[in-house]
Amino acid sequence: MIEEKIVKTLDYVTQEIVSKFTDYTYTVNIYVPNGEVPEGGFPVLYVLDGSSYFHLVKEAVRLQSRNAPKTGILPTIVVGIGHGADMHERRFYDFTGQAETYTYPARFKGKGHEKHGGAENFNRFLEEELKPSIQAQFPVNMQQQSLFGHSLAGYFVLWQLFHHQATFQRYIAISPSIWWNEHELFSYASTFIKERPFAYEKLFIGVGELETFMVDDAQQIASNLQKIMDISFYEALEENHASIVPTVMSRAIRFVNKK
């Protein structure tokens, strides 16, 4: 069920979407470029953790798409998907895959979260509720849809690629939490590689130099996947887990805009 809120700004609208698959209400911000609709519709970029990153991504697209031939960033619909006040807890449900057991690293000191393994339900929310709604309201290029996520949402981006790769054509995983549940993503990646000689999707992986073990994880999974698909891996010097997103965002969007 979708209810458009009264609140509107100059360049984006806010909607509340209640998902029957996740039993949760998401705040969805939608930016649509001004001007002529390109042939085939606008590319669309879905931004996870929208309450944190929607405005950053929107402004990167809005400002740089004014001179697309120079910046390499096309006018793009940006859709931010946000959680409520329980964001920190809820992310560990929506963004993690189902498993028989869930193991936290020692650095968590025994602290964890109550619910995990909701990624399949979240995928159904994206595919059967959110995307059809966006496509019904706006001129979307169905062949140029991208998914962005940082940290645990970056884990979900890779999980989505490995389990439902056809749902998006381009993927952006920034500082993905490959460490989650004893590095289970490496197993998923191995199966993904074995099942196809070539993947047509494009993947950007970015990580900050100061993110220690996360750099090695990201490099390894990128190295494995580059055998079968178009990948851009970027390590940003002197950047950490908090600073990496604004540092690499333009680079990531340029990559997924390439034909």
mmCIF file of C-alpha atoms in Angstrom:
data_model
loop_
_atom_site.group_PDB
_atom_site.id
_atom_site.type_symbol
_atom_site.label_atom_id
_atom_site.label_comp_id
_atom_site.label_asym_id
_atom_site.label_seq_id
_atom_site.Cartn_x
_atom_site.Cartn_y
_atom_site.Cartn_z
ATOM 1 C CA MET A 1 0.000 0.000 0.000
ATOM 2 C CA ILE A 2 1.438 3.365 -1.026
ATOM 3 C CA GLU A 3 0.431 6.678 0.455
ATOM 4 C CA GLU A 4 2.076 9.831 -0.859
ATOM 5 C CA LYS A 5 2.777 12.240 1.964
ATOM 6 C CA ILE A 6 1.811 15.891 1.757
ATOM 7 C CA VAL A 7 5.441 16.913 2.131
ATOM 8 C CA LYS A 8 6.973 17.822 -1.227
ATOM 9 C CA THR A 9 10.144 19.719 -1.980
ATOM 10 C CA LEU A 10 11.344 21.498 -5.069
ATOM 11 C CA ASP A 11 13.008 18.453 -6.563
ATOM 12 C CA TYR A 12 11.845 15.266 -4.828
ATOM 13 C CA VAL A 13 8.785 13.611 -3.338
ATOM 14 C CA THR A 14 8.444 11.437 -0.250
ATOM 15 C CA GLN A 15 6.227 8.382 -0.061
ATOM 16 C CA GLU A 16 5.511 5.825 2.637
ATOM 17 C CA ILE A 17 5.373 2.224 1.454
ATOM 18 C CA VAL A 18 4.017 -0.532 3.665
ATOM 19 C CA SER A 19 5.435 -3.873 2.538
ATOM 20 C CA LYS A 20 3.405 -7.038 2.945
ATOM 21 C CA PHE A 21 6.576 -9.087 2.508
ATOM 22 C CA THR A 22 8.616 -7.489 5.288
ATOM 23 C CA ASP A 23 5.740 -6.175 7.423
ATOM 24 C CA TYR A 24 7.489 -2.827 7.625
ATOM 25 C CA THR A 25 6.927 0.775 6.516
ATOM 26 C CA TYR A 26 9.715 2.337 4.444
ATOM 27 C CA THR A 27 10.227 6.027 3.754
ATOM 28 C CA VAL A 28 10.982 6.380 0.055
ATOM 29 C CA ASN A 29 12.385 9.606 -1.398
ATOM 30 C CA ILE A 30 12.225 9.985 -5.177
ATOM 31 C CA TYR A 31 14.127 12.491 -7.298
ATOM 32 C CA VAL A 32 13.196 12.816 -10.986
ATOM 33 C CA PRO A 33 15.351 14.983 -13.284
ATOM 34 C CA ASN A 34 13.862 17.962 -15.038
ATOM 35 C CA GLY A 35 13.957 18.196 -18.786
ATOM 36 C CA GLU A 36 13.319 15.917 -21.704
ATOM 37 C CA VAL A 37 12.917 12.224 -21.029
ATOM 38 C CA PRO A 38 15.614 10.275 -22.899
ATOM 39 C CA GLU A 39 14.634 7.573 -25.357
ATOM 40 C CA GLY A 40 13.905 4.465 -23.346
ATOM 41 C CA GLY A 41 13.382 6.401 -20.117
ATOM 42 C CA PHE A 42 15.669 7.592 -17.309
ATOM 43 C CA PRO A 43 18.224 5.339 -15.657
ATOM 44 C CA VAL A 44 17.227 4.711 -12.043
ATOM 45 C CA LEU A 45 19.497 4.338 -9.018
ATOM 46 C CA TYR A 46 18.050 2.679 -5.906
ATOM 47 C CA VAL A 47 19.854 3.834 -2.758
ATOM 48 C CA LEU A 48 19.763 1.682 0.370
ATOM 49 C CA ASP A 49 20.019 3.459 3.743
ATOM 50 C CA GLY A 50 18.224 6.306 2.031
ATOM 51 C CA SER A 51 17.900 8.352 5.205
ATOM 52 C CA SER A 52 21.698 8.615 5.217
ATOM 53 C CA TYR A 53 22.602 8.707 1.530
ATOM 54 C CA PHE A 54 19.660 9.827 -0.616
ATOM 55 C CA HIS A 55 20.493 13.551 -0.510
ATOM 56 C CA LEU A 56 24.187 12.953 -1.178
ATOM 57 C CA VAL A 57 23.474 10.791 -4.219
ATOM 58 C CA LYS A 58 20.681 13.067 -5.451
ATOM 59 C CA GLU A 59 22.927 16.125 -5.423
ATOM 60 C CA ALA A 60 25.793 14.278 -7.105
ATOM 61 C CA VAL A 61 23.413 13.318 -9.907
ATOM 62 C CA ARG A 62 21.577 16.645 -10.118
ATOM 63 C CA LEU A 63 24.673 18.850 -10.266
ATOM 64 C CA GLN A 64 26.872 16.710 -12.504
ATOM 65 C CA SER A 65 24.195 15.610 -14.963
ATOM 66 C CA ARG A 66 23.892 19.228 -16.080
ATOM 67 C CA ASN A 67 27.008 18.560 -18.157
ATOM 68 C CA ALA A 68 26.768 14.822 -18.752
ATOM 69 C CA PRO A 69 29.222 14.713 -21.706
ATOM 70 C CA LYS A 70 31.967 16.075 -19.428
ATOM 71 C CA THR A 71 31.090 14.416 -16.097
ATOM 72 C CA GLY A 72 29.877 11.061 -17.412
ATOM 73 C CA ILE A 73 26.842 11.224 -15.117
ATOM 74 C CA LEU A 74 23.467 11.023 -16.846
ATOM 75 C CA PRO A 75 20.169 12.510 -15.649
ATOM 76 C CA THR A 76 18.951 9.709 -13.390
ATOM 77 C CA ILE A 77 15.965 8.965 -11.171
ATOM 78 C CA VAL A 78 17.240 8.464 -7.620
ATOM 79 C CA VAL A 79 15.153 6.400 -5.185
ATOM 80 C CA GLY A 80 16.208 6.439 -1.526
ATOM 81 C CA ILE A 81 14.865 3.626 0.681
ATOM 82 C CA GLY A 82 14.911 4.557 4.359
ATOM 83 C CA HIS A 83 14.148 2.832 7.642
ATOM 84 C CA GLY A 84 12.565 4.405 10.712
ATOM 85 C CA ALA A 85 13.905 5.023 14.210
ATOM 86 C CA ASP A 86 14.793 1.323 14.507
ATOM 87 C CA MET A 87 17.149 1.562 11.531
ATOM 88 C CA HIS A 88 20.198 0.047 13.231
ATOM 89 C CA GLU A 89 18.317 -3.042 14.384
ATOM 90 C CA ARG A 90 16.208 -3.405 11.250
ATOM 91 C CA ARG A 91 19.186 -3.347 8.867
ATOM 92 C CA PHE A 92 20.440 -6.615 10.355
ATOM 93 C CA TYR A 93 17.171 -8.233 9.315
ATOM 94 C CA ASP A 94 16.532 -6.704 5.893
ATOM 95 C CA PHE A 95 20.119 -6.826 4.644
ATOM 96 C CA THR A 96 21.269 -10.308 5.753
ATOM 97 C CA GLY A 97 20.677 -13.612 4.004
ATOM 98 C CA GLN A 98 18.996 -16.576 5.621
ATOM 99 C CA ALA A 99 21.312 -19.106 7.280
ATOM 100 C CA GLU A 100 21.085 -21.976 9.736
ATOM 101 C CA THR A 101 23.262 -20.095 12.233
ATOM 102 C CA TYR A 102 24.599 -16.557 12.563
ATOM 103 C CA THR A 103 28.085 -15.934 13.900
ATOM 104 C CA TYR A 104 29.374 -12.529 14.977
ATOM 105 C CA PRO A 105 33.083 -11.622 14.987
ATOM 106 C CA ALA A 106 34.850 -11.462 18.343
ATOM 107 C CA ARG A 107 35.002 -7.654 18.144
ATOM 108 C CA PHE A 108 31.234 -7.552 18.821
ATOM 109 C CA LYS A 109 31.992 -8.943 22.315
ATOM 110 C CA GLY A 110 28.915 -11.151 22.349
ATOM 111 C CA LYS A 111 26.518 -8.381 21.395
ATOM 112 C CA GLY A 112 24.254 -8.948 18.418
ATOM 113 C CA HIS A 113 20.757 -8.452 17.075
ATOM 114 C CA GLU A 114 17.567 -10.438 17.536
ATOM 115 C CA LYS A 115 16.467 -10.859 13.926
ATOM 116 C CA HIS A 116 18.472 -11.840 10.847
ATOM 117 C CA GLY A 117 17.907 -13.376 7.450
ATOM 118 C CA GLY A 118 15.295 -11.107 5.892
ATOM 119 C CA ALA A 119 17.115 -10.477 2.606
ATOM 120 C CA GLU A 120 14.766 -12.653 0.559
ATOM 121 C CA ASN A 121 11.720 -10.800 1.886
ATOM 122 C CA PHE A 122 13.443 -7.473 1.265
ATOM 123 C CA ASN A 123 14.199 -8.589 -2.286
ATOM 124 C CA ARG A 124 10.497 -9.300 -2.799
ATOM 125 C CA PHE A 125 9.673 -5.827 -1.478
ATOM 126 C CA LEU A 126 12.060 -4.331 -4.040
ATOM 127 C CA GLU A 127 10.912 -6.469 -6.954
ATOM 128 C CA GLU A 128 7.186 -6.843 -6.351
ATOM 129 C CA GLU A 129 6.251 -3.628 -4.572
ATOM 130 C CA LEU A 130 8.763 -0.789 -4.875
ATOM 131 C CA LYS A 131 10.039 -1.173 -8.429
ATOM 132 C CA PRO A 132 6.570 -1.680 -9.987
ATOM 133 C CA SER A 133 5.406 1.451 -8.163
ATOM 134 C CA ILE A 134 8.334 3.521 -9.474
ATOM 135 C CA GLN A 135 7.887 2.158 -12.990
ATOM 136 C CA ALA A 136 4.171 2.979 -12.945
ATOM 137 C CA GLN A 137 4.772 6.582 -11.873
ATOM 138 C CA PHE A 138 7.901 7.568 -13.799
ATOM 139 C CA PRO A 139 9.622 6.917 -17.166
ATOM 140 C CA VAL A 140 12.205 4.298 -16.162
ATOM 141 C CA ASN A 141 14.795 2.669 -18.392
ATOM 142 C CA MET A 142 14.253 -0.988 -17.456
ATOM 143 C CA GLN A 143 17.676 -1.911 -18.832
ATOM 144 C CA GLN A 144 19.626 0.577 -16.728
ATOM 145 C CA GLN A 145 18.680 0.042 -13.099
ATOM 146 C CA SER A 146 21.326 0.232 -10.371
ATOM 147 C CA LEU A 147 21.454 -0.724 -6.687
ATOM 148 C CA PHE A 148 23.700 1.085 -4.181
ATOM 149 C CA GLY A 149 24.611 0.027 -0.659
ATOM 150 C CA HIS A 150 27.275 0.824 1.941
ATOM 151 C CA SER A 151 28.570 -1.419 4.739
ATOM 152 C CA LEU A 152 25.895 -3.995 5.646
ATOM 153 C CA ALA A 153 23.794 -2.640 2.761
ATOM 154 C CA GLY A 154 26.879 -3.305 0.620
ATOM 155 C CA TYR A 155 26.691 -6.926 1.762
ATOM 156 C CA PHE A 156 23.056 -6.951 0.564
ATOM 157 C CA VAL A 157 24.071 -5.528 -2.826
ATOM 158 C CA LEU A 158 26.444 -8.473 -3.319
ATOM 159 C CA TRP A 159 23.899 -10.931 -1.911
ATOM 160 C CA GLN A 160 21.358 -9.604 -4.426
ATOM 161 C CA LEU A 161 23.839 -9.959 -7.274
ATOM 162 C CA PHE A 162 24.643 -13.558 -6.336
ATOM 163 C CA HIS A 163 21.030 -14.643 -5.781
ATOM 164 C CA HIS A 164 18.910 -12.447 -8.089
ATOM 165 C CA GLN A 165 21.402 -10.898 -10.501
ATOM 166 C CA ALA A 166 18.843 -10.179 -13.218
ATOM 167 C CA THR A 167 16.891 -7.764 -11.006
ATOM 168 C CA PHE A 168 19.424 -4.960 -11.571
ATOM 169 C CA GLN A 169 21.918 -4.388 -14.346
ATOM 170 C CA ARG A 170 24.437 -2.383 -12.280
ATOM 171 C CA TYR A 171 25.558 -2.783 -8.666
ATOM 172 C CA ILE A 172 27.476 -0.476 -6.329
ATOM 173 C CA ALA A 173 28.897 -1.988 -3.120
ATOM 174 C CA ILE A 174 30.851 0.442 -0.935
ATOM 175 C CA SER A 175 32.791 -1.044 2.006
ATOM 176 C CA PRO A 176 30.654 -4.185 1.846
ATOM 177 C CA SER A 177 30.455 -6.197 5.086
ATOM 178 C CA ILE A 178 31.951 -9.303 3.519
ATOM 179 C CA TRP A 179 32.963 -10.397 7.040
ATOM 180 C CA TRP A 180 29.319 -11.068 7.936
ATOM 181 C CA ASN A 181 28.528 -14.593 9.152
ATOM 182 C CA GLU A 182 32.045 -15.942 8.679
ATOM 183 C CA HIS A 183 32.490 -14.534 5.176
ATOM 184 C CA GLU A 184 29.570 -16.455 3.676
ATOM 185 C CA LEU A 185 29.614 -14.161 0.631
ATOM 186 C CA PHE A 186 32.753 -15.903 -0.632
ATOM 187 C CA SER A 187 30.797 -19.148 -0.859
ATOM 188 C CA TYR A 188 27.940 -17.403 -2.665
ATOM 189 C CA ALA A 189 30.439 -15.787 -5.053
ATOM 190 C CA SER A 190 32.033 -19.161 -5.822
ATOM 191 C CA THR A 191 28.665 -20.665 -6.758
ATOM 192 C CA PHE A 192 27.787 -17.581 -8.804
ATOM 193 C CA ILE A 193 31.028 -17.886 -10.802
ATOM 194 C CA LYS A 194 30.654 -21.633 -11.400
ATOM 195 C CA GLU A 195 27.119 -21.286 -12.745
ATOM 196 C CA ARG A 196 27.868 -18.835 -15.550
ATOM 197 C CA PRO A 197 30.695 -18.293 -18.043
ATOM 198 C CA PHE A 198 29.929 -14.584 -18.216
ATOM 199 C CA ALA A 199 27.751 -12.175 -16.240
ATOM 200 C CA TYR A 200 26.346 -9.143 -18.061
ATOM 201 C CA GLU A 201 25.901 -7.088 -14.905
ATOM 202 C CA LYS A 202 28.375 -4.368 -13.931
ATOM 203 C CA LEU A 203 29.776 -4.047 -10.392
ATOM 204 C CA PHE A 204 31.601 -1.205 -8.652
ATOM 205 C CA ILE A 205 33.336 -2.002 -5.348
ATOM 206 C CA GLY A 206 34.853 0.829 -3.327
ATOM 207 C CA VAL A 207 36.675 0.716 0.009
ATOM 208 C CA GLY A 208 38.779 3.081 2.115
ATOM 209 C CA GLU A 209 42.500 2.499 2.673
ATOM 210 C CA LEU A 210 42.015 2.780 6.451
ATOM 211 C CA GLU A 211 39.384 0.040 6.633
ATOM 212 C CA THR A 212 42.052 -2.591 7.343
ATOM 213 C CA PHE A 213 40.672 -6.139 6.859
ATOM 214 C CA MET A 214 37.743 -4.853 4.780
ATOM 215 C CA VAL A 215 40.199 -3.795 2.073
ATOM 216 C CA ASP A 216 41.561 -7.327 1.752
ATOM 217 C CA ASP A 217 38.045 -8.808 1.665
ATOM 218 C CA ALA A 218 36.906 -6.393 -1.038
ATOM 219 C CA GLN A 219 40.027 -6.946 -3.131
ATOM 220 C CA GLN A 220 39.632 -10.712 -2.954
ATOM 221 C CA ILE A 221 35.987 -10.809 -3.973
ATOM 222 C CA ALA A 222 36.600 -8.299 -6.770
ATOM 223 C CA SER A 223 39.521 -10.360 -8.045
ATOM 224 C CA ASN A 224 37.389 -13.505 -8.088
ATOM 225 C CA LEU A 225 34.468 -11.853 -9.883
ATOM 226 C CA GLN A 226 36.487 -10.018 -12.529
ATOM 227 C CA LYS A 227 36.940 -13.358 -14.280
ATOM 228 C CA ILE A 228 33.335 -13.292 -15.459
ATOM 229 C CA MET A 229 32.039 -9.715 -15.277
ATOM 230 C CA ASP A 230 32.814 -6.024 -15.725
ATOM 231 C CA ILE A 231 34.146 -4.786 -12.374
ATOM 232 C CA SER A 232 35.672 -1.558 -11.150
ATOM 233 C CA PHE A 233 37.537 -1.801 -7.846
ATOM 234 C CA TYR A 234 38.719 1.388 -6.156
ATOM 235 C CA GLU A 235 40.656 1.831 -2.926
ATOM 236 C CA ALA A 236 40.448 5.431 -1.712
ATOM 237 C CA LEU A 237 43.640 6.521 -0.005
ATOM 238 C CA GLU A 238 43.407 7.986 3.525
ATOM 239 C CA GLU A 239 39.661 7.269 3.729
ATOM 240 C CA ASN A 240 37.822 5.347 6.457
ATOM 241 C CA HIS A 241 34.466 3.601 6.835
ATOM 242 C CA ALA A 242 32.619 6.864 7.454
ATOM 243 C CA SER A 243 34.339 9.009 4.829
ATOM 244 C CA ILE A 244 34.442 6.575 1.926
ATOM 245 C CA VAL A 245 30.941 7.169 0.486
ATOM 246 C CA PRO A 246 31.194 10.870 -0.423
ATOM 247 C CA THR A 247 34.735 10.246 -1.664
ATOM 248 C CA VAL A 248 33.810 7.604 -4.259
ATOM 249 C CA MET A 249 30.177 8.371 -5.083
ATOM 250 C CA SER A 250 30.796 10.274 -8.322
ATOM 251 C CA ARG A 251 33.256 7.668 -9.524
ATOM 252 C CA ALA A 252 30.739 4.897 -8.824
ATOM 253 C CA ILE A 253 27.896 6.654 -10.639
ATOM 254 C CA ARG A 254 30.116 7.329 -13.671
ATOM 255 C CA PHE A 255 30.950 3.633 -13.836
ATOM 256 C CA VAL A 256 27.351 2.428 -13.795
ATOM 257 C CA ASN A 257 26.420 5.072 -16.389
ATOM 258 C CA LYS A 258 28.887 3.635 -18.903
ATOM 259 C CA LYS A 259 27.426 1.524 -21.673
#
